[in-house]
Each structure stands twice: as C-alpha cells, then as structure tokens.
mmCIF file of C-alpha atoms in Angstrom:
data_model
loop_
_atom_site.group_PDB
_atom_site.id
_atom_site.type_symbol
_atom_site.label_atom_id
_atom_site.label_comp_id
_atom_site.label_asym_id
_atom_site.label_seq_id
_atom_site.Cartn_x
_atom_site.Cartn_y
_atom_site.Cartn_z
ATOM 1 C CA MET A 13 2.579 6.966 -4.386
ATOM 2 C CA ASN A 14 1.918 10.569 -3.352
ATOM 3 C CA VAL A 15 2.766 11.979 0.096
ATOM 4 C CA VAL A 16 1.981 15.422 1.476
ATOM 5 C CA ILE A 17 3.911 16.876 4.415
ATOM 6 C CA CYS A 18 2.201 19.749 6.234
ATOM 7 C CA GLU A 19 4.563 21.204 8.832
ATOM 8 C CA ASP A 20 5.179 24.845 9.771
ATOM 9 C CA GLU A 21 8.763 24.190 10.887
ATOM 10 C CA GLN A 22 10.722 24.177 7.630
ATOM 11 C CA ILE A 23 13.672 22.277 9.083
ATOM 12 C CA VAL A 24 11.422 19.462 10.334
ATOM 13 C CA ALA A 25 9.525 19.275 7.039
ATOM 14 C CA GLN A 26 12.731 19.125 5.002
ATOM 15 C CA GLU A 27 14.232 16.481 7.278
ATOM 16 C CA ILE A 28 11.186 14.221 6.821
ATOM 17 C CA LYS A 29 11.162 14.823 3.074
ATOM 18 C CA ASN A 30 14.853 13.918 2.835
ATOM 19 C CA LYS A 31 14.330 10.696 4.775
ATOM 20 C CA LEU A 32 11.418 9.662 2.560
ATOM 21 C CA THR A 33 13.269 10.553 -0.635
ATOM 22 C CA ILE A 34 16.205 8.346 0.370
ATOM 23 C CA LYS A 35 14.046 5.416 1.473
ATOM 24 C CA TYR A 36 11.416 5.670 -1.282
ATOM 25 C CA PRO A 37 13.059 7.191 -4.398
ATOM 26 C CA GLY A 38 9.947 6.852 -6.565
ATOM 27 C CA MET A 39 7.673 8.676 -4.157
ATOM 28 C CA SER A 40 6.122 12.047 -5.066
ATOM 29 C CA ILE A 41 6.357 14.441 -2.092
ATOM 30 C CA ASP A 42 4.675 17.841 -1.703
ATOM 31 C CA VAL A 43 5.308 20.154 1.264
ATOM 32 C CA PHE A 44 2.903 22.716 2.770
ATOM 33 C CA SER A 45 4.029 25.118 5.486
ATOM 34 C CA SER A 46 0.588 25.816 6.965
ATOM 35 C CA GLY A 47 -2.859 24.351 7.405
ATOM 36 C CA GLU A 48 -4.286 27.224 5.378
ATOM 37 C CA ASP A 49 -2.102 26.364 2.387
ATOM 38 C CA LEU A 50 -3.106 22.703 2.479
ATOM 39 C CA VAL A 51 -6.825 23.498 2.802
ATOM 40 C CA SER A 52 -6.543 25.983 -0.065
ATOM 41 C CA ALA A 53 -4.912 23.359 -2.308
ATOM 42 C CA PHE A 54 -7.563 20.857 -1.280
ATOM 43 C CA GLU A 55 -10.375 23.271 -2.124
ATOM 44 C CA LYS A 56 -8.806 24.041 -5.495
ATOM 45 C CA GLN A 57 -8.571 20.352 -6.303
ATOM 46 C CA SER A 58 -12.153 19.817 -5.101
ATOM 47 C CA GLY A 59 -13.302 22.597 -7.401
ATOM 48 C CA GLU A 60 -11.771 20.718 -10.324
ATOM 49 C CA GLY A 61 -14.009 17.744 -9.731
ATOM 50 C CA ARG A 62 -12.464 15.975 -6.714
ATOM 51 C CA LYS A 63 -9.935 14.575 -9.104
ATOM 52 C CA ALA A 64 -6.975 13.000 -7.297
ATOM 53 C CA SER A 65 -3.529 14.427 -7.864
ATOM 54 C CA SER A 66 -1.637 12.842 -10.755
ATOM 55 C CA ALA A 67 0.516 10.754 -8.428
ATOM 56 C CA SER A 68 -2.436 9.294 -6.527
ATOM 57 C CA ALA A 69 -4.433 6.463 -8.063
ATOM 58 C CA ARG A 70 -7.323 6.865 -5.630
ATOM 59 C CA SER A 71 -10.073 9.189 -6.824
ATOM 60 C CA ASP A 72 -11.406 9.899 -3.328
ATOM 61 C CA THR A 73 -8.142 11.271 -1.924
ATOM 62 C CA PHE A 74 -6.293 14.569 -1.913
ATOM 63 C CA SER A 75 -3.093 12.581 -1.381
ATOM 64 C CA ASP A 76 -2.345 8.922 -0.710
ATOM 65 C CA ILE A 77 -0.704 9.837 2.611
ATOM 66 C CA ILE A 78 -0.691 13.107 4.556
ATOM 67 C CA ILE A 79 1.901 13.655 7.290
ATOM 68 C CA LEU A 80 0.244 16.408 9.300
ATOM 69 C CA ASP A 81 1.630 18.464 12.162
ATOM 70 C CA VAL A 82 -0.868 18.908 15.000
ATOM 71 C CA MET A 83 0.342 22.242 16.392
ATOM 72 C CA MET A 84 0.462 24.939 13.712
ATOM 73 C CA PRO A 85 -0.436 28.652 13.823
ATOM 74 C CA GLY A 86 -3.871 29.439 12.416
ATOM 75 C CA ILE A 87 -5.588 26.253 11.250
ATOM 76 C CA ASP A 88 -4.075 23.413 13.248
ATOM 77 C CA GLY A 89 -3.690 19.804 12.156
ATOM 78 C CA PHE A 90 -6.911 18.580 13.749
ATOM 79 C CA GLN A 91 -8.901 21.305 11.977
ATOM 80 C CA VAL A 92 -7.277 20.427 8.659
ATOM 81 C CA ALA A 93 -8.075 16.754 9.143
ATOM 82 C CA LYS A 94 -11.683 17.508 10.105
ATOM 83 C CA HIS A 95 -12.072 19.682 7.002
ATOM 84 C CA LEU A 96 -10.899 16.814 4.798
ATOM 85 C CA ARG A 97 -13.023 14.216 6.539
ATOM 86 C CA ASP A 98 -16.131 16.410 6.365
ATOM 87 C CA ALA A 99 -15.581 16.466 2.599
ATOM 88 C CA ASN A 100 -15.348 12.637 2.611
ATOM 89 C CA ASP A 101 -11.661 12.654 1.729
ATOM 90 C CA LYS A 102 -10.011 9.274 2.386
ATOM 91 C CA SER A 103 -6.353 10.297 2.521
ATOM 92 C CA ILE A 104 -4.356 8.334 5.086
ATOM 93 C CA ILE A 105 -3.406 10.799 7.835
ATOM 94 C CA ILE A 106 -0.308 10.401 9.999
ATOM 95 C CA PHE A 107 -0.087 13.045 12.717
ATOM 96 C CA LEU A 108 3.109 14.655 13.997
ATOM 97 C CA THR A 109 2.969 15.735 17.611
ATOM 98 C CA GLY A 110 5.240 16.653 20.475
ATOM 99 C CA ASN A 111 2.566 15.751 23.021
ATOM 100 C CA GLU A 112 1.470 12.145 23.342
ATOM 101 C CA GLN A 113 -1.734 13.239 25.117
ATOM 102 C CA GLN A 114 -2.983 14.690 21.830
ATOM 103 C CA VAL A 115 -3.148 11.238 20.345
ATOM 104 C CA TYR A 116 -6.677 10.667 21.632
ATOM 105 C CA GLU A 117 -7.977 13.508 19.475
ATOM 106 C CA ALA A 118 -6.564 11.737 16.410
ATOM 107 C CA PHE A 119 -9.176 8.985 16.588
ATOM 108 C CA LYS A 120 -11.960 11.526 16.002
ATOM 109 C CA VAL A 121 -10.672 12.220 12.503
ATOM 110 C CA GLU A 122 -9.731 8.619 11.660
ATOM 111 C CA ALA A 123 -5.986 9.125 11.823
ATOM 112 C CA PHE A 124 -3.948 6.106 10.794
ATOM 113 C CA ARG A 125 -0.869 6.711 12.966
ATOM 114 C CA TYR A 126 0.851 9.387 15.014
ATOM 115 C CA LEU A 127 4.566 10.117 15.248
ATOM 116 C CA LEU A 128 6.212 11.808 18.209
ATOM 117 C CA LYS A 129 8.730 14.565 17.583
ATOM 118 C CA PRO A 130 11.627 14.363 17.036
ATOM 119 C CA VAL A 131 10.668 11.789 14.413
ATOM 120 C CA ASN A 132 12.446 8.461 14.733
ATOM 121 C CA ASP A 133 13.517 6.913 11.404
ATOM 122 C CA VAL A 134 12.283 3.437 12.311
ATOM 123 C CA ASN A 135 8.863 4.712 13.373
ATOM 124 C CA LEU A 136 8.555 6.903 10.275
ATOM 125 C CA TYR A 137 9.361 4.075 7.878
ATOM 126 C CA GLU A 138 7.139 1.641 9.752
ATOM 127 C CA ALA A 139 4.214 4.056 9.501
ATOM 128 C CA ILE A 140 4.748 4.655 5.778
ATOM 129 C CA ASP A 141 5.159 0.940 5.039
ATOM 130 C CA ALA A 142 1.967 0.172 6.971
ATOM 131 C CA ALA A 143 0.115 2.922 5.095
ATOM 132 C CA CYS A 144 1.280 1.474 1.765
ATOM 133 C CA GLU A 145 0.013 -1.954 2.819
ATOM 134 C CA LYS A 146 -3.356 -0.438 3.709
ATOM 135 C CA ILE A 147 -3.558 1.303 0.353
ATOM 136 C CA ASN A 148 -2.736 -1.947 -1.432
ATOM 137 C CA SER A 149 -5.478 -3.749 0.488
ATOM 138 C CA GLU A 150 -8.035 -1.083 -0.400
ATOM 139 C CA ARG A 151 -7.057 -1.188 -4.053
ATOM 140 C CA VAL A 152 -7.823 -4.886 -4.421
ATOM 141 C CA ALA A 153 -11.494 -4.264 -5.188
ATOM 142 C CA GLY A 154 -11.030 -1.311 -7.512
ATOM 143 C CA ASP A 155 -7.533 -0.504 -8.641
ATOM 144 C CA GLU A 156 -5.471 -2.977 -10.653
ATOM 145 C CA SER A 157 -2.052 -2.358 -9.091
ATOM 146 C CA ILE A 158 0.015 -3.256 -6.056
ATOM 147 C CA PHE A 159 3.157 -1.551 -4.771
ATOM 148 C CA ILE A 160 6.375 -3.235 -3.646
ATOM 149 C CA HIS A 161 9.891 -2.049 -2.748
ATOM 150 C CA PHE A 162 12.037 -3.258 -5.653
ATOM 151 C CA GLY A 163 15.640 -2.142 -6.076
ATOM 152 C CA GLY A 164 15.188 0.606 -3.481
ATOM 153 C CA THR A 165 12.220 2.056 -5.370
ATOM 154 C CA LEU A 166 8.502 1.934 -4.626
ATOM 155 C CA THR A 167 7.321 0.037 -7.711
ATOM 156 C CA ARG A 168 3.814 -0.357 -9.134
ATOM 157 C CA ILE A 169 2.908 -3.775 -10.568
ATOM 158 C CA ASN A 170 -0.285 -4.438 -12.506
ATOM 159 C CA ARG A 171 -2.071 -7.384 -10.903
ATOM 160 C CA ALA A 172 -3.197 -8.710 -14.290
ATOM 161 C CA ASP A 173 0.477 -9.014 -15.329
ATOM 162 C CA ILE A 174 1.390 -11.280 -12.403
ATOM 163 C CA ILE A 175 1.804 -14.949 -13.326
ATOM 164 C CA SER A 176 3.000 -16.297 -9.995
ATOM 165 C CA ALA A 177 4.909 -15.549 -6.818
ATOM 166 C CA GLU A 178 7.246 -17.688 -4.757
ATOM 167 C CA ILE A 179 8.903 -17.125 -1.385
ATOM 168 C CA TYR A 180 12.305 -18.451 -0.334
ATOM 169 C CA ASN A 181 14.234 -17.311 2.748
ATOM 170 C CA ARG A 182 11.757 -14.452 3.263
ATOM 171 C CA LYS A 183 12.391 -13.092 -0.266
ATOM 172 C CA ILE A 184 9.350 -13.040 -2.525
ATOM 173 C CA THR A 185 9.915 -13.381 -6.264
ATOM 174 C CA ILE A 186 7.038 -12.116 -8.406
ATOM 175 C CA ASN A 187 7.010 -13.409 -11.974
ATOM 176 C CA THR A 188 5.126 -11.170 -14.413
ATOM 177 C CA VAL A 189 4.684 -10.882 -18.170
ATOM 178 C CA ARG A 190 6.944 -7.807 -17.994
ATOM 179 C CA GLY A 191 9.733 -9.182 -15.830
ATOM 180 C CA VAL A 192 10.742 -10.503 -12.431
ATOM 181 C CA TYR A 193 10.608 -8.531 -9.165
ATOM 182 C CA ASP A 194 12.140 -9.467 -5.789
ATOM 183 C CA TYR A 195 11.366 -8.021 -2.390
ATOM 184 C CA TYR A 196 11.233 -9.080 1.250
ATOM 185 C CA GLY A 197 7.793 -9.618 2.708
ATOM 186 C CA LYS A 198 5.120 -12.091 3.774
ATOM 187 C CA ILE A 199 3.467 -14.161 1.097
ATOM 188 C CA THR A 200 0.231 -14.306 3.103
ATOM 189 C CA GLU A 201 -0.001 -10.501 2.972
ATOM 190 C CA LEU A 202 0.705 -10.517 -0.757
ATOM 191 C CA LEU A 203 -2.123 -12.996 -1.328
ATOM 192 C CA GLU A 204 -4.516 -10.758 0.622
ATOM 193 C CA ASN A 205 -3.509 -7.788 -1.522
ATOM 194 C CA LEU A 206 -3.879 -9.602 -4.828
ATOM 195 C CA GLY A 207 -7.524 -10.623 -4.590
ATOM 196 C CA GLY A 208 -9.818 -13.287 -5.988
ATOM 197 C CA ASP A 209 -8.052 -14.366 -9.199
ATOM 198 C CA PHE A 210 -5.084 -15.602 -7.172
ATOM 199 C CA TYR A 211 -4.653 -18.866 -5.293
ATOM 200 C CA SER A 212 -2.018 -20.387 -3.028
ATOM 201 C CA PRO A 213 -1.525 -24.052 -3.997
ATOM 202 C CA HIS A 214 1.344 -24.404 -1.540
ATOM 203 C CA ARG A 215 2.549 -22.316 1.375
ATOM 204 C CA SER A 216 5.454 -21.039 -0.743
ATOM 205 C CA TYR A 217 3.499 -20.205 -3.906
ATOM 206 C CA ILE A 218 0.790 -17.942 -5.295
ATOM 207 C CA ILE A 219 -0.564 -18.350 -8.814
ATOM 208 C CA ASN A 220 -2.787 -16.249 -11.054
ATOM 209 C CA LEU A 221 -5.620 -18.581 -12.091
ATOM 210 C CA ASN A 222 -5.807 -16.810 -15.454
ATOM 211 C CA PHE A 223 -2.417 -18.306 -16.350
ATOM 212 C CA VAL A 224 -3.113 -21.955 -15.478
ATOM 213 C CA GLU A 225 -2.325 -24.132 -18.491
ATOM 214 C CA SER A 226 -2.573 -27.606 -16.953
ATOM 215 C CA TYR A 227 -2.192 -29.405 -13.653
ATOM 216 C CA ASN A 228 -1.779 -32.818 -12.065
ATOM 217 C CA SER A 229 -1.818 -34.072 -8.504
ATOM 218 C CA HIS A 230 1.463 -32.434 -7.546
ATOM 219 C CA GLU A 231 2.164 -29.562 -9.958
ATOM 220 C CA ILE A 232 0.525 -26.692 -11.834
ATOM 221 C CA LYS A 233 1.915 -25.625 -15.203
ATOM 222 C CA LEU A 234 1.525 -21.923 -15.960
ATOM 223 C CA ARG A 235 1.170 -20.219 -19.325
ATOM 224 C CA GLY A 236 4.200 -18.090 -20.047
ATOM 225 C CA GLY A 237 6.532 -20.487 -18.314
ATOM 226 C CA GLY A 238 7.119 -21.791 -14.830
ATOM 227 C CA ASN A 239 5.466 -24.316 -12.556
ATOM 228 C CA ALA A 240 4.082 -24.189 -9.037
ATOM 229 C CA ILE A 241 3.988 -26.969 -6.487
ATOM 230 C CA LEU A 242 0.492 -28.219 -5.644
ATOM 231 C CA SER A 243 0.481 -29.692 -2.153
ATOM 232 C CA LYS A 244 -1.384 -32.940 -1.621
ATOM 233 C CA LYS A 245 -3.710 -31.459 0.989
ATOM 234 C CA LYS A 246 -4.592 -28.564 -1.329
ATOM 235 C CA TYR A 247 -5.366 -30.661 -4.417
ATOM 236 C CA ASN A 248 -9.132 -31.125 -3.915
ATOM 237 C CA ASP A 249 -9.623 -27.502 -2.899
ATOM 238 C CA PHE A 250 -7.676 -26.288 -5.919
ATOM 239 C CA VAL A 251 -9.726 -28.438 -8.316
ATOM 240 C CA ARG A 252 -12.965 -27.003 -6.900
ATOM 241 C CA THR A 253 -11.625 -23.447 -6.898
ATOM 242 C CA TYR A 254 -10.359 -23.668 -10.467
ATOM 243 C CA ALA A 255 -13.603 -25.240 -11.673
ATOM 244 C CA ARG A 256 -15.583 -22.332 -10.193
ATOM 245 C CA PHE A 257 -13.124 -19.878 -11.708
ATOM 246 C CA ILE A 258 -13.404 -21.154 -15.297
ATOM 247 C CA ARG A 259 -17.220 -21.284 -15.053
ATOM 248 C CA ARG A 260 -17.514 -17.586 -14.211
#
C-alpha cells in the first residue's frame, strides 16, 4: 500500500508519517512539501506511461492514498486534486484542513475524507482503514489481492490462495495454501471483498469454491484440509451455486 503526504508544514507531515509508520509498518510513505512538487512528480510519472508507482497495484493511480493539505502556498490542495482528477487519476484523496467550511469544496474533486487539524489519531486511522477497505472492494474485479492487518503489518493475500475463512469472537482466521492469517474484522465485509468464487455456507464461514472436494447435507470438505459447516437453510442454495460454478 502506497501513501503520499503533501503538507507544507514539515512538523505536521512528519508527525502523520510517524503515526502511519507505527500503525502500518508495511506501508510505503512518500512526503511532498508543496503542491508544485507533487504535481511535478505526477507529471513525470504520467510521462512514463501513467504507470503506477511500484508500491501501488492500481494502474490508474499516482498513489493508493494521498493525504493532501488544503492550504499551501502556490498550488493549494484543491488545485492539486483538480489537476489529478482532470487527468483521470483515481487516487483516494484525504484532505487536511483547519477550516471545516472548506469541506464542501472537497466534494467537487471526489475527496474520500477530510481530517481537521490538529489530526486526531483515531480519525486518521479510521480514514486510512476505510480507504484500504475501498481499495480492496475496487480490486475485486481486477486485482487478485486483498489487504489485512496481520501481526501489526498491512499484509497482501492473493485471493486465489485462500481456501477458507472462519470467524470466532470477532477474529477472522484465513486459511491459505501459504499459511494462516488472523485479524479482527467483519466476515460479511471480507466476503464482499473476495468476489464471485467465494461462498458463505454458514454465517461463520467463507469458502473458495475452487477448493471444494466433497459435501453432504451438513458439511463441506475442502481440498488442502479443513471443513466448513453447511447450514441446513443454505444447503439448496449452495448446491445450485456450486453446480453453476463447476459448469462455467
């Protein structure tokens, strides 16, 4: 995951970077001290074929997330955002502002969130987490990965490697061909992020239909090990869904 911070106040920029580095150790963070510098970097990247930066998996973005100060000398945050949007850039923009009245301008450039200065830790992390969820949702159709917070690190998991997922006491355990990952979240949101090859046979389970080995009226056996409960009320729907899946 790649994040850009564009903030002319060095102390503020460094403070935000430090907070993100602590919370998301695997995150790549670049800092720009002016709108001109960010636009220049954007134009350089555009001149190289609109190729996303190495840390961003989305080809239509300068950065996965841009934290952008509104009030800067020269080119301000709104002008930077408009420049990117006019070039059809899809980076998620989170504005920094000391004036709540400026929020209304943010909608004109499709801003995702705004944060009031001084930046509150809870609000910052909530905005970043929400942006990551949005990115995951958008990647379902094209990209093959999801991101979770595992062991204090933002971790990429290939969807094709996922065998199943189970939730217990709000902790989701994802079983993959490469290992097991635990994180706290909502299994309904995970299912939305995973896409069409996945099915929930029970409110506590998600399975990858590619790994189904056999099933009966109450259980699904998965290739690579492990079973998932098949609820009685889901049985008929699962049979129809799996039949359509194997006929594709």
